GROMACS .gro file of C-alpha atoms in nm:
model
  462
    1MET     CA    1  -2.167   1.171  -1.710
    2ASP     CA    2  -2.072   0.891  -1.516
    3LYS     CA    3  -1.749   0.908  -1.413
    4PHE     CA    4  -1.747   0.583  -1.294
    5TYR     CA    5  -1.872   0.414  -1.646
    6HIS     CA    6  -1.753   0.073  -1.706
    7SER     CA    7  -1.711  -0.138  -2.002
    8VAL     CA    8  -1.613  -0.452  -1.786
    9HIS     CA    9  -1.956  -0.626  -1.665
   10LEU     CA   10  -1.996  -0.972  -1.526
   11ASP     CA   11  -2.244  -1.268  -1.677
   12GLU     CA   12  -2.405  -1.426  -1.336
   13ASP     CA   13  -2.531  -1.702  -1.529
   14LEU     CA   14  -2.150  -1.796  -1.615
   15CYS     CA   15  -1.980  -1.708  -1.281
   16ARG     CA   16  -1.919  -2.005  -1.042
   17GLY     CA   17  -1.802  -1.820  -0.750
   18CYS     CA   18  -1.416  -1.923  -0.828
   19ILE     CA   19  -1.113  -1.648  -0.695
   20ASN     CA   20  -0.921  -1.626  -1.030
   21CYS     CA   21  -1.041  -1.252  -1.072
   22ILE     CA   22  -1.019  -1.126  -0.713
   23LYS     CA   23  -0.658  -1.250  -0.673
   24ARG     CA   24  -0.567  -1.105  -1.009
   25CYS     CA   25  -0.749  -0.780  -0.995
   26PRO     CA   26  -0.496  -0.455  -0.984
   27THR     CA   27  -0.707  -0.237  -0.740
   28GLN     CA   28  -0.916  -0.530  -0.552
   29ALA     CA   29  -1.210  -0.400  -0.717
   30ILE     CA   30  -1.376  -0.746  -0.699
   31ARG     CA   31  -1.549  -0.960  -0.397
   32VAL     CA   32  -1.716  -1.288  -0.431
   33ARG     CA   33  -2.042  -1.257  -0.229
   34ASN     CA   34  -2.302  -1.555  -0.216
   35GLY     CA   35  -2.129  -1.769  -0.463
   36LYS     CA   36  -2.110  -1.485  -0.749
   37ALA     CA   37  -1.843  -1.217  -0.779
   38ARG     CA   38  -1.937  -0.876  -0.769
   39ILE     CA   39  -1.720  -0.567  -0.907
   40ASN     CA   40  -1.727  -0.229  -0.748
   41SER     CA   41  -1.785   0.026  -0.994
   42LYS     CA   42  -1.537   0.295  -0.779
   43PHE     CA   43  -1.263   0.072  -0.797
   44CYS     CA   44  -1.254  -0.064  -1.126
   45ILE     CA   45  -1.038   0.099  -1.368
   46ASP     CA   46  -1.142  -0.150  -1.674
   47CYS     CA   47  -0.824  -0.286  -1.766
   48GLY     CA   48  -0.951  -0.623  -1.874
   49GLU     CA   49  -0.748  -0.865  -1.627
   50CYS     CA   50  -1.052  -1.034  -1.499
   51ILE     CA   51  -1.166  -1.071  -1.875
   52ARG     CA   52  -0.837  -1.261  -1.889
   53VAL     CA   53  -0.799  -1.468  -1.606
   54CYS     CA   54  -1.138  -1.590  -1.557
   55PRO     CA   55  -1.174  -1.946  -1.659
   56HIS     CA   56  -1.556  -1.953  -1.708
   57HIS     CA   57  -1.564  -1.635  -1.937
   58ALA     CA   58  -1.815  -1.456  -1.686
   59LYS     CA   59  -1.631  -1.117  -1.732
   60GLN     CA   60  -1.702  -0.968  -2.039
   61ALA     CA   61  -1.636  -0.631  -2.240
   62SER     CA   62  -1.921  -0.374  -2.366
   63TYR     CA   63  -1.880  -0.236  -2.718
   64ASP     CA   64  -2.046  -0.186  -3.029
   65GLY     CA   65  -2.142  -0.419  -3.292
   66LEU     CA   66  -2.079  -0.401  -3.655
   67ASP     CA   67  -2.429  -0.274  -3.737
   68VAL     CA   68  -2.373   0.055  -3.586
   69ILE     CA   69  -2.218   0.173  -3.951
   70LYS     CA   70  -2.550   0.178  -4.075
   71GLU     CA   71  -2.691   0.434  -3.809
   72TYR     CA   72  -2.521   0.707  -3.998
   73LYS     CA   73  -2.521   0.897  -4.292
   74TYR     CA   74  -2.127   0.906  -4.346
   75THR     CA   75  -1.879   0.707  -4.140
   76VAL     CA   76  -1.496   0.713  -4.048
   77ALA     CA   77  -1.318   0.428  -3.910
   78LEU     CA   78  -0.987   0.488  -3.679
   79PRO     CA   79  -0.831   0.184  -3.669
   80ALA     CA   80  -0.558   0.151  -3.411
   81PRO     CA   81  -0.227   0.067  -3.496
   82SER     CA   82  -0.217  -0.267  -3.313
   83LEU     CA   83  -0.526  -0.377  -3.593
   84TYR     CA   84  -0.228  -0.410  -3.818
   85SER     CA   85  -0.069  -0.660  -3.605
   86GLN     CA   86  -0.351  -0.914  -3.632
   87PHE     CA   87  -0.290  -1.043  -4.015
   88ASN     CA   88  -0.019  -1.263  -4.140
   89ASN     CA   89   0.247  -1.171  -4.372
   90LEU     CA   90   0.105  -0.786  -4.408
   91ASP     CA   91   0.378  -0.571  -4.558
   92ASP     CA   92   0.133  -0.245  -4.632
   93VAL     CA   93  -0.090  -0.092  -4.419
   94ASN     CA   94  -0.314   0.032  -4.697
   95ILE     CA   95  -0.437  -0.323  -4.766
   96VAL     CA   96  -0.623  -0.265  -4.449
   97LEU     CA   97  -0.748   0.058  -4.474
   98ASN     CA   98  -0.898  -0.002  -4.830
   99ALA     CA   99  -1.018  -0.335  -4.698
  100LEU     CA  100  -1.239  -0.090  -4.439
  101LEU     CA  101  -1.375   0.119  -4.705
  102LEU     CA  102  -1.517  -0.185  -4.902
  103MET     CA  103  -1.645  -0.336  -4.541
  104GLY     CA  104  -1.846  -0.014  -4.551
  105PHE     CA  105  -1.680   0.279  -4.368
  106ASP     CA  106  -1.727   0.616  -4.587
  107ASP     CA  107  -1.335   0.737  -4.471
  108VAL     CA  108  -1.032   0.633  -4.251
  109MET     CA  109  -0.867   0.806  -4.021
  110GLU     CA  110  -0.532   0.598  -3.858
  111VAL     CA  111  -0.460   0.654  -3.514
  112SER     CA  112  -0.138   0.606  -3.597
  113ALA     CA  113  -0.119   0.895  -3.756
  114ALA     CA  114  -0.233   1.098  -3.485
  115ALA     CA  115   0.009   0.895  -3.283
  116GLU     CA  116   0.272   1.084  -3.471
  117LEU     CA  117   0.127   1.450  -3.398
  118VAL     CA  118   0.093   1.338  -3.008
  119SER     CA  119   0.476   1.251  -3.032
  120GLU     CA  120   0.584   1.585  -3.165
  121ALA     CA  121   0.374   1.745  -2.931
  122THR     CA  122   0.517   1.561  -2.679
  123ARG     CA  123   0.872   1.629  -2.730
  124GLU     CA  124   0.778   2.002  -2.742
  125TYR     CA  125   0.624   1.954  -2.382
  126LEU     CA  126   0.925   1.788  -2.272
  127ALA     CA  127   1.159   2.044  -2.386
  128GLU     CA  128   0.924   2.310  -2.217
  129HIS     CA  129   0.862   2.138  -1.882
  130GLN     CA  130   1.141   2.020  -1.750
  131GLU     CA  131   1.085   2.123  -1.371
  132ASN     CA  132   0.810   1.855  -1.387
  133LEU     CA  133   1.003   1.549  -1.463
  134PRO     CA  134   0.940   1.254  -1.541
  135ILE     CA  135   0.613   1.304  -1.759
  136ILE     CA  136   0.374   1.026  -1.726
  137SER     CA  137   0.191   0.886  -2.082
  138THR     CA  138  -0.184   0.926  -2.079
  139ALA     CA  139  -0.242   0.749  -2.365
  140CYS     CA  140  -0.365   0.440  -2.213
  141PRO     CA  141  -0.704   0.490  -2.023
  142SER     CA  142  -0.640   0.242  -1.745
  143VAL     CA  143  -0.343   0.381  -1.630
  144VAL     CA  144  -0.480   0.754  -1.589
  145ARG     CA  145  -0.780   0.572  -1.392
  146LEU     CA  146  -0.525   0.392  -1.198
  147ILE     CA  147  -0.309   0.698  -1.123
  148ARG     CA  148  -0.669   0.907  -1.025
  149VAL     CA  149  -0.805   0.698  -0.764
  150ARG     CA  150  -0.471   0.549  -0.621
  151PHE     CA  151  -0.176   0.780  -0.669
  152PRO     CA  152  -0.245   1.129  -0.625
  153ASN     CA  153   0.088   1.251  -0.542
  154LEU     CA  154   0.172   1.174  -0.965
  155ILE     CA  155  -0.160   1.375  -1.120
  156SER     CA  156   0.072   1.650  -1.193
  157HIS     CA  157   0.309   1.455  -1.345
  158LEU     CA  158   0.055   1.329  -1.637
  159LEU     CA  159   0.096   1.446  -1.952
  160PRO     CA  160  -0.200   1.709  -2.042
  161LEU     CA  161  -0.245   1.568  -2.398
  162ASN     CA  162  -0.511   1.383  -2.545
  163PRO     CA  163  -0.443   1.030  -2.658
  164PRO     CA  164  -0.424   0.939  -3.011
  165VAL     CA  165  -0.726   0.800  -3.068
  166GLU     CA  166  -0.895   1.123  -2.949
  167VAL     CA  167  -0.665   1.357  -3.198
  168ALA     CA  168  -0.771   1.102  -3.478
  169ALA     CA  169  -1.156   1.125  -3.380
  170CYS     CA  170  -1.141   1.495  -3.357
  171LEU     CA  171  -0.962   1.539  -3.689
  172ALA     CA  172  -1.188   1.320  -3.846
  173ALA     CA  173  -1.535   1.465  -3.743
  174LYS     CA  174  -1.357   1.799  -3.860
  175ARG     CA  175  -1.260   1.662  -4.198
  176ALA     CA  176  -1.578   1.496  -4.259
  177MET     CA  177  -1.783   1.794  -4.188
  178GLU     CA  178  -1.577   2.017  -4.434
  179LYS     CA  179  -1.612   1.746  -4.704
  180THR     CA  180  -1.968   1.637  -4.680
  181GLY     CA  181  -2.139   1.953  -4.527
  182LEU     CA  182  -2.289   1.715  -4.303
  183PRO     CA  183  -2.354   1.825  -3.939
  184ARG     CA  184  -2.169   1.645  -3.655
  185GLU     CA  185  -2.472   1.420  -3.562
  186ASP     CA  186  -2.484   1.248  -3.881
  187ILE     CA  187  -2.142   1.186  -3.892
  188GLY     CA  188  -2.013   0.849  -3.701
  189ILE     CA  189  -1.645   0.812  -3.578
  190CYS     CA  190  -1.582   0.474  -3.518
  191PHE     CA  191  -1.296   0.331  -3.337
  192ILE     CA  192  -1.180  -0.053  -3.386
  193SER     CA  193  -1.027  -0.118  -3.025
  194PRO     CA  194  -0.819  -0.369  -2.864
  195CYS     CA  195  -0.899  -0.316  -2.550
  196PRO     CA  196  -1.228  -0.212  -2.308
  197SER     CA  197  -1.058   0.060  -2.171
  198LYS     CA  198  -1.073   0.261  -2.462
  199VAL     CA  199  -1.463   0.208  -2.453
  200THR     CA  200  -1.496   0.360  -2.098
  201TYR     CA  201  -1.285   0.628  -2.241
  202ALA     CA  202  -1.525   0.703  -2.550
  203LYS     CA  203  -1.816   0.713  -2.290
  204ALA     CA  204  -1.645   0.871  -1.979
  205PRO     CA  205  -1.334   1.075  -2.099
  206LEU     CA  206  -1.034   1.204  -1.864
  207GLY     CA  207  -0.860   1.521  -1.954
  208THR     CA  208  -1.190   1.610  -2.206
  209GLU     CA  209  -1.561   1.709  -2.169
  210LYS     CA  210  -1.637   1.465  -2.388
  211SER     CA  211  -1.504   1.249  -2.662
  212GLN     CA  212  -1.540   1.320  -3.009
  213ILE     CA  213  -1.557   0.909  -3.061
  214ASP     CA  214  -1.925   0.781  -3.114
  215ARG     CA  215  -1.859   0.427  -3.120
  216VAL     CA  216  -1.638   0.182  -3.032
  217LEU     CA  217  -1.616  -0.183  -3.242
  218ALA     CA  218  -1.395  -0.449  -3.109
  219ILE     CA  219  -1.107  -0.594  -3.306
  220LYS     CA  220  -1.194  -0.923  -3.294
  221ASP     CA  221  -1.563  -0.866  -3.430
  222VAL     CA  222  -1.396  -0.665  -3.716
  223TYR     CA  223  -1.108  -0.921  -3.802
  224PRO     CA  224  -1.332  -1.187  -3.988
  225ARG     CA  225  -1.498  -0.958  -4.208
  226LEU     CA  226  -1.177  -0.749  -4.235
  227LEU     CA  227  -1.004  -1.058  -4.340
  228SER     CA  228  -1.266  -1.145  -4.640
  229CYS     CA  229  -1.261  -0.777  -4.784
  230MET     CA  230  -0.858  -0.767  -4.758
  231LYS     CA  231  -0.849  -1.030  -5.037
  232ALA     CA  232  -1.085  -0.853  -5.236
  233VAL     CA  233  -0.854  -0.537  -5.257
  234GLY     CA  234  -0.601  -0.683  -5.464
  235PRO     CA  235  -0.244  -0.639  -5.514
  236ASP     CA  236  -0.174  -0.286  -5.588
  237PRO     CA  237  -0.396  -0.085  -5.310
  238LYS     CA  238  -0.478   0.288  -5.304
  239GLU     CA  239  -0.214   0.461  -5.116
  240ILE     CA  240  -0.437   0.613  -4.847
  241GLY     CA  241  -0.193   0.561  -4.568
  242THR     CA  242  -0.073   0.869  -4.356
  243SER     CA  243   0.154   0.705  -4.087
  244GLY     CA  244   0.502   0.570  -4.071
  245LYS     CA  245   0.717   0.383  -3.839
  246ILE     CA  246   0.674   0.627  -3.513
  247GLY     CA  247   0.278   0.630  -3.540
  248VAL     CA  248   0.254   0.225  -3.641
  249SER     CA  249   0.460   0.164  -3.334
  250TRP     CA  250   0.267   0.315  -3.069
  251GLY     CA  251   0.067  -0.011  -3.105
  252ARG     CA  252   0.327  -0.239  -2.869
  253SER     CA  253   0.544  -0.114  -2.546
  254GLY     CA  254   0.787   0.125  -2.557
  255GLY     CA  255   0.650   0.257  -2.916
  256GLU     CA  256   0.561   0.588  -2.780
  257ALA     CA  257   0.878   0.639  -2.576
  258GLY     CA  258   1.045   0.522  -2.900
  259GLY     CA  259   0.912   0.826  -3.097
  260LEU     CA  260   1.051   1.102  -2.863
  261PHE     CA  261   1.417   1.047  -2.969
  262THR     CA  262   1.541   1.032  -2.603
  263GLU     CA  263   1.704   0.744  -2.409
  264SER     CA  264   1.594   0.875  -2.099
  265TYR     CA  265   1.252   0.706  -2.037
  266LEU     CA  266   1.122   0.370  -1.878
  267ALA     CA  267   0.830   0.153  -2.060
  268ALA     CA  268   0.662  -0.101  -1.835
  269ASP     CA  269   0.362  -0.322  -1.986
  270GLY     CA  270   0.120  -0.548  -1.782
  271ILE     CA  271  -0.079  -0.387  -1.492
  272GLU     CA  272   0.111  -0.551  -1.218
  273ASN     CA  273   0.416  -0.396  -1.330
  274VAL     CA  274   0.274  -0.071  -1.400
  275ILE     CA  275   0.200  -0.060  -1.051
  276ARG     CA  276   0.550  -0.118  -0.882
  277VAL     CA  277   0.656   0.142  -1.130
  278LEU     CA  278   0.392   0.435  -0.988
  279GLU     CA  279   0.517   0.301  -0.650
  280ASP     CA  280   0.890   0.336  -0.731
  281LEU     CA  281   0.770   0.660  -0.892
  282GLU     CA  282   0.601   0.833  -0.599
  283ASP     CA  283   0.900   0.690  -0.322
  284GLN     CA  284   1.098   0.889  -0.609
  285LYS     CA  285   1.322   0.647  -0.679
  286PHE     CA  286   1.378   0.770  -1.044
  287THR     CA  287   1.591   1.049  -1.069
  288SER     CA  288   1.716   1.111  -1.419
  289LEU     CA  289   1.401   1.003  -1.617
  290GLN     CA  290   1.218   1.238  -1.877
  291PHE     CA  291   0.942   1.029  -1.949
  292VAL     CA  292   0.717   0.707  -1.852
  293GLU     CA  293   0.547   0.498  -2.054
  294LEU     CA  294   0.301   0.289  -1.918
  295ASP     CA  295   0.082   0.006  -2.064
  296ALA     CA  296  -0.203  -0.177  -1.859
  297CYS     CA  297  -0.201  -0.504  -2.109
  298SER     CA  298   0.103  -0.686  -2.180
  299GLY     CA  299   0.302  -0.608  -2.465
  300GLY     CA  300   0.137  -0.291  -2.507
  301CYS     CA  301  -0.207  -0.250  -2.677
  302VAL     CA  302  -0.126  -0.563  -2.892
  303GLY     CA  303  -0.209  -0.737  -2.605
  304GLY     CA  304  -0.569  -0.606  -2.523
  305VAL     CA  305  -0.816  -0.855  -2.444
  306LEU     CA  306  -1.025  -0.756  -2.777
  307THR     CA  307  -0.770  -0.888  -3.022
  308VAL     CA  308  -0.739  -1.233  -3.188
  309GLU     CA  309  -0.342  -1.279  -3.211
  310ASN     CA  310  -0.097  -1.387  -2.955
  311PRO     CA  311   0.037  -1.032  -2.824
  312TYR     CA  312   0.400  -1.178  -2.878
  313VAL     CA  313   0.311  -1.242  -3.197
  314ALA     CA  314   0.184  -0.924  -3.284
  315GLU     CA  315   0.445  -0.781  -3.171
  316VAL     CA  316   0.674  -0.955  -3.416
  317LYS     CA  317   0.462  -0.876  -3.680
  318LEU     CA  318   0.437  -0.526  -3.596
  319LYS     CA  319   0.821  -0.479  -3.583
  320ARG     CA  320   0.812  -0.675  -3.960
  321LEU     CA  321   0.555  -0.408  -4.118
  322ARG     CA  322   0.714  -0.114  -4.009
  323LYS     CA  323   1.073  -0.244  -4.139
  324TYR     CA  324   1.037  -0.039  -4.467
  325MET     CA  325   0.818   0.235  -4.357
  326PRO     CA  326   0.920   0.626  -4.341
  327VAL     CA  327   1.006   0.737  -3.998
  328ALA     CA  328   0.699   0.973  -3.988
  329ARG     CA  329   0.458   1.110  -4.241
  330SER     CA  330   0.247   1.327  -4.027
  331HIS     CA  331   0.316   1.646  -3.876
  332MET     CA  332   0.164   1.915  -3.688
  333ASP     CA  333   0.213   2.187  -3.938
  334ASP     CA  334   0.026   1.945  -4.198
  335GLY     CA  335  -0.321   2.067  -4.062
  336GLU     CA  336  -0.488   2.387  -3.936
  337HIS     CA  337  -0.676   2.161  -3.703
  338ALA     CA  338  -0.384   1.944  -3.505
  339GLU     CA  339  -0.315   2.173  -3.236
  340GLU     CA  340  -0.661   2.269  -3.112
  341CYS     CA  341  -0.746   1.872  -3.113
  342MET     CA  342  -0.429   1.799  -2.891
  343ALA     CA  343  -0.412   1.975  -2.525
  344TRP     CA  344  -0.628   1.878  -2.253
  345THR     CA  345  -0.979   2.099  -2.163
  346ASN     CA  346  -1.012   1.941  -1.806
  347GLN     CA  347  -0.767   1.862  -1.579
  348VAL     CA  348  -0.753   1.495  -1.412
  349VAL     CA  349  -0.855   1.526  -1.007
  350TYR     CA  350  -0.758   1.282  -0.759
  351GLU     CA  351  -1.070   0.986  -0.680
  352PRO     CA  352  -1.033   0.918  -0.307
  353VAL     CA  353  -1.248   0.616  -0.346
  354PHE     CA  354  -1.007   0.404  -0.119
  355SER     CA  355  -1.065   0.619   0.169
  356LEU     CA  356  -1.225   0.449   0.461
  357GLY     CA  357  -1.398   0.758   0.603
  358GLN     CA  358  -1.562   1.062   0.524
  359ASN     CA  359  -1.222   1.289   0.631
  360MET     CA  360  -0.903   1.248   0.791
  361MET     CA  361  -0.987   1.149   1.199
  362GLU     CA  362  -1.300   0.922   1.069
  363SER     CA  363  -1.014   0.757   0.860
  364PHE     CA  364  -0.740   0.696   1.122
  365ALA     CA  365  -1.014   0.585   1.338
  366ARG     CA  366  -1.126   0.312   1.069
  367LEU     CA  367  -0.789   0.268   0.997
  368ASN     CA  368  -0.703   0.117   1.360
  369GLN     CA  369  -1.023  -0.083   1.368
  370VAL     CA  370  -0.875  -0.234   1.049
  371GLU     CA  371  -0.532  -0.302   1.255
  372ARG     CA  372  -0.707  -0.463   1.515
  373LEU     CA  373  -0.938  -0.674   1.277
  374LEU     CA  374  -0.586  -0.771   1.135
  375LYS     CA  375  -0.485  -0.943   1.422
  376LYS     CA  376  -0.773  -1.143   1.460
  377LEU     CA  377  -0.768  -1.289   1.066
  378PRO     CA  378  -0.513  -1.549   1.016
  379GLY     CA  379  -0.297  -1.381   0.747
  380LEU     CA  380  -0.331  -1.673   0.485
  381ASP     CA  381  -0.476  -1.424   0.226
  382CYS     CA  382  -0.643  -1.733   0.093
  383GLY     CA  383  -0.941  -1.548  -0.050
  384SER     CA  384  -1.184  -1.825   0.075
  385CYS     CA  385  -1.385  -1.522   0.240
  386GLY     CA  386  -1.459  -1.364  -0.105
  387ALA     CA  387  -1.189  -1.071  -0.054
  388PRO     CA  388  -0.835  -1.099  -0.215
  389THR     CA  389  -0.628  -1.058   0.132
  390CYS     CA  390  -0.704  -1.020   0.474
  391LYS     CA  391  -0.634  -0.672   0.501
  392ALA     CA  392  -0.935  -0.609   0.226
  393LEU     CA  393  -1.155  -0.820   0.429
  394ALA     CA  394  -1.072  -0.606   0.738
  395GLU     CA  395  -1.174  -0.280   0.537
  396ASP     CA  396  -1.473  -0.430   0.395
  397ILE     CA  397  -1.589  -0.556   0.743
  398VAL     CA  398  -1.519  -0.147   0.841
  399ARG     CA  399  -1.703  -0.031   0.559
  400GLY     CA  400  -1.992  -0.253   0.656
  401GLU     CA  401  -1.986  -0.464   0.354
  402ALA     CA  402  -1.861  -0.752   0.516
  403ARG     CA  403  -1.874  -0.973   0.859
  404GLU     CA  404  -1.593  -1.159   1.052
  405GLU     CA  405  -1.766  -1.460   1.008
  406ASP     CA  406  -1.710  -1.468   0.620
  407CYS     CA  407  -1.339  -1.567   0.708
  408VAL     CA  408  -1.333  -1.946   0.724
  409TYR     CA  409  -1.098  -2.002   0.981
  410TYR     CA  410  -1.207  -1.730   1.194
  411LEU     CA  411  -1.558  -1.920   1.183
  412ARG     CA  412  -1.394  -2.236   1.233
  413GLU     CA  413  -1.206  -2.100   1.522
  414SER     CA  414  -1.534  -1.933   1.703
  415LEU     CA  415  -1.729  -2.271   1.649
  416HIS     CA  416  -1.457  -2.449   1.841
  417LYS     CA  417  -1.480  -2.220   2.096
  418LEU     CA  418  -1.840  -2.244   2.148
  419SER     CA  419  -1.816  -2.627   2.106
  420CYS     CA  420  -1.582  -2.639   2.429
  421GLU     CA  421  -1.819  -2.363   2.616
  422VAL     CA  422  -2.087  -2.586   2.520
  423SER     CA  423  -1.946  -2.889   2.627
  424HIS     CA  424  -1.823  -2.806   3.006
  425LEU     CA  425  -2.144  -2.673   3.063
  426ALA     CA  426  -2.289  -2.984   2.989
  427ASP     CA  427  -2.070  -3.178   3.176
  428GLY     CA  428  -2.106  -2.968   3.491
  429MET     CA  429  -2.471  -3.006   3.460
  430ALA     CA  430  -2.491  -3.376   3.334
  431ALA     CA  431  -2.382  -3.455   3.697
  432GLY     CA  432  -2.698  -3.308   3.861
  433GLU     CA  433  -2.959  -3.317   3.599
  434LYS     CA  434  -3.015  -3.581   3.381
  435ASP     CA  435  -3.278  -3.434   3.107
  436GLY     CA  436  -3.083  -3.116   3.141
  437GLY     CA  437  -2.742  -3.291   3.066
  438GLU     CA  438  -2.901  -3.523   2.794
  439THR     CA  439  -3.030  -3.208   2.599
  440LEU     CA  440  -2.677  -3.028   2.626
  441ARG     CA  441  -2.504  -3.350   2.509
  442LEU     CA  442  -2.718  -3.338   2.211
  443LEU     CA  443  -2.638  -2.964   2.150
  444LYS     CA  444  -2.273  -3.048   2.208
  445GLU     CA  445  -2.299  -3.292   1.932
  446TYR     CA  446  -2.460  -3.077   1.683
  447ILE     CA  447  -2.191  -2.763   1.740
  448GLN     CA  448  -1.959  -3.028   1.728
  449LYS     CA  449  -2.108  -3.151   1.384
  450ILE     CA  450  -2.101  -2.755   1.262
  451SER     CA  451  -1.734  -2.733   1.371
  452ASP     CA  452  -1.618  -3.051   1.192
  453ASP     CA  453  -1.835  -2.950   0.894
  454MET     CA  454  -1.626  -2.615   0.895
  455ALA     CA  455  -1.285  -2.785   0.895
  456LYS     CA  456  -1.396  -2.990   0.580
  457LEU     CA  457  -1.473  -2.694   0.397
  458ASP     CA  458  -1.139  -2.526   0.480
  459GLU     CA  459  -0.948  -2.827   0.394
  460GLU     CA  460  -1.207  -2.836   0.036
  461LYS     CA  461  -1.090  -2.475  -0.026
  462ARG     CA  462  -0.706  -2.513   0.021
   0.00000   0.00000   0.00000
């Protein structure tokens, strides 16, 4: 299994080589080379931020089409809690669940119901592991991947429980096999996702050897067909919902922490805010926290790039929907399979993808090279070189992936020095050798023209 599988990719035909993506990527995984963006698969965490900010729609997410339902003899839909927040005036989740059955699915397993099981298991884990506080949520795959490559000291604080979507997939697969008698390969577990991060999780999960999710559909693709099916459900839908306020609240930032019945928590959303919190955690600035909930998308899962509604409007809709719901409807002791679907089977390990060398000595030596290069570079972090910062360019140069001349300012200064040297040489030779002086004069003019062109290019970039 490819540990660096990614669901975010580049459409080169649409890319125009602008630097919007390189400036916003939280792990500096993108470079612009030869007029096109390039994504470093080792650095990328599939947060989808580049999809959100690309003005040319050149960054896209990979996911399955709706026709995958026909590939299996029996299919189960796993609707994310954020799916409920996409519809206007929705006051009963059973309308959505029944519409999914009309859409072609044979069964439905709410991810929000599994979220209530995870909340209960998390409360038990916090009570039994006071020595390792604060515990960091593992519900957002992008956050787990970020910690794996950039914050190794925090790996021991990760909550070793599967995310709700995995628990729901596991329970749905077991229930479907018991109900139908079909082998596992004939059953399709289809998650309806708000973000590409969950697509990556299904293909290359962390914490478990293999995910029980077979297919991942995008909310934005399901939405139009589901909308028409919801109209056909009628005013009195069949009661098939199995979740309450706690589970549905997982769709927005703070919802997971709210289900732990503690005030000693921190909830942050948006990948830039997540990084600031992780840096503070690494610096041990929080001494009294029990739990840390982090969501890569602004607003939580309702802010995923595969949704259709504005995340802040969606958050309000979710709050209104849960107003008259019971606190919780799913419990660990309700099903015999819940516990065996809950705990991690594999540990998350540090991936030193940002290391400059193969060992500590080589890394220190290359770090010194980076520091020397930084003194030569302008320190403007303009992005004109195709790297997000001057430090990133220096590291690329040390790795052999870029050149000093990629910096427009450095190249202009080098050409200016060359022009001055040629001019001085031409002036010295012109006095004693007419033909040689004329040749060097023309060369001086040519170099000066290049220098002027570089200055003009620099001005255009700014």
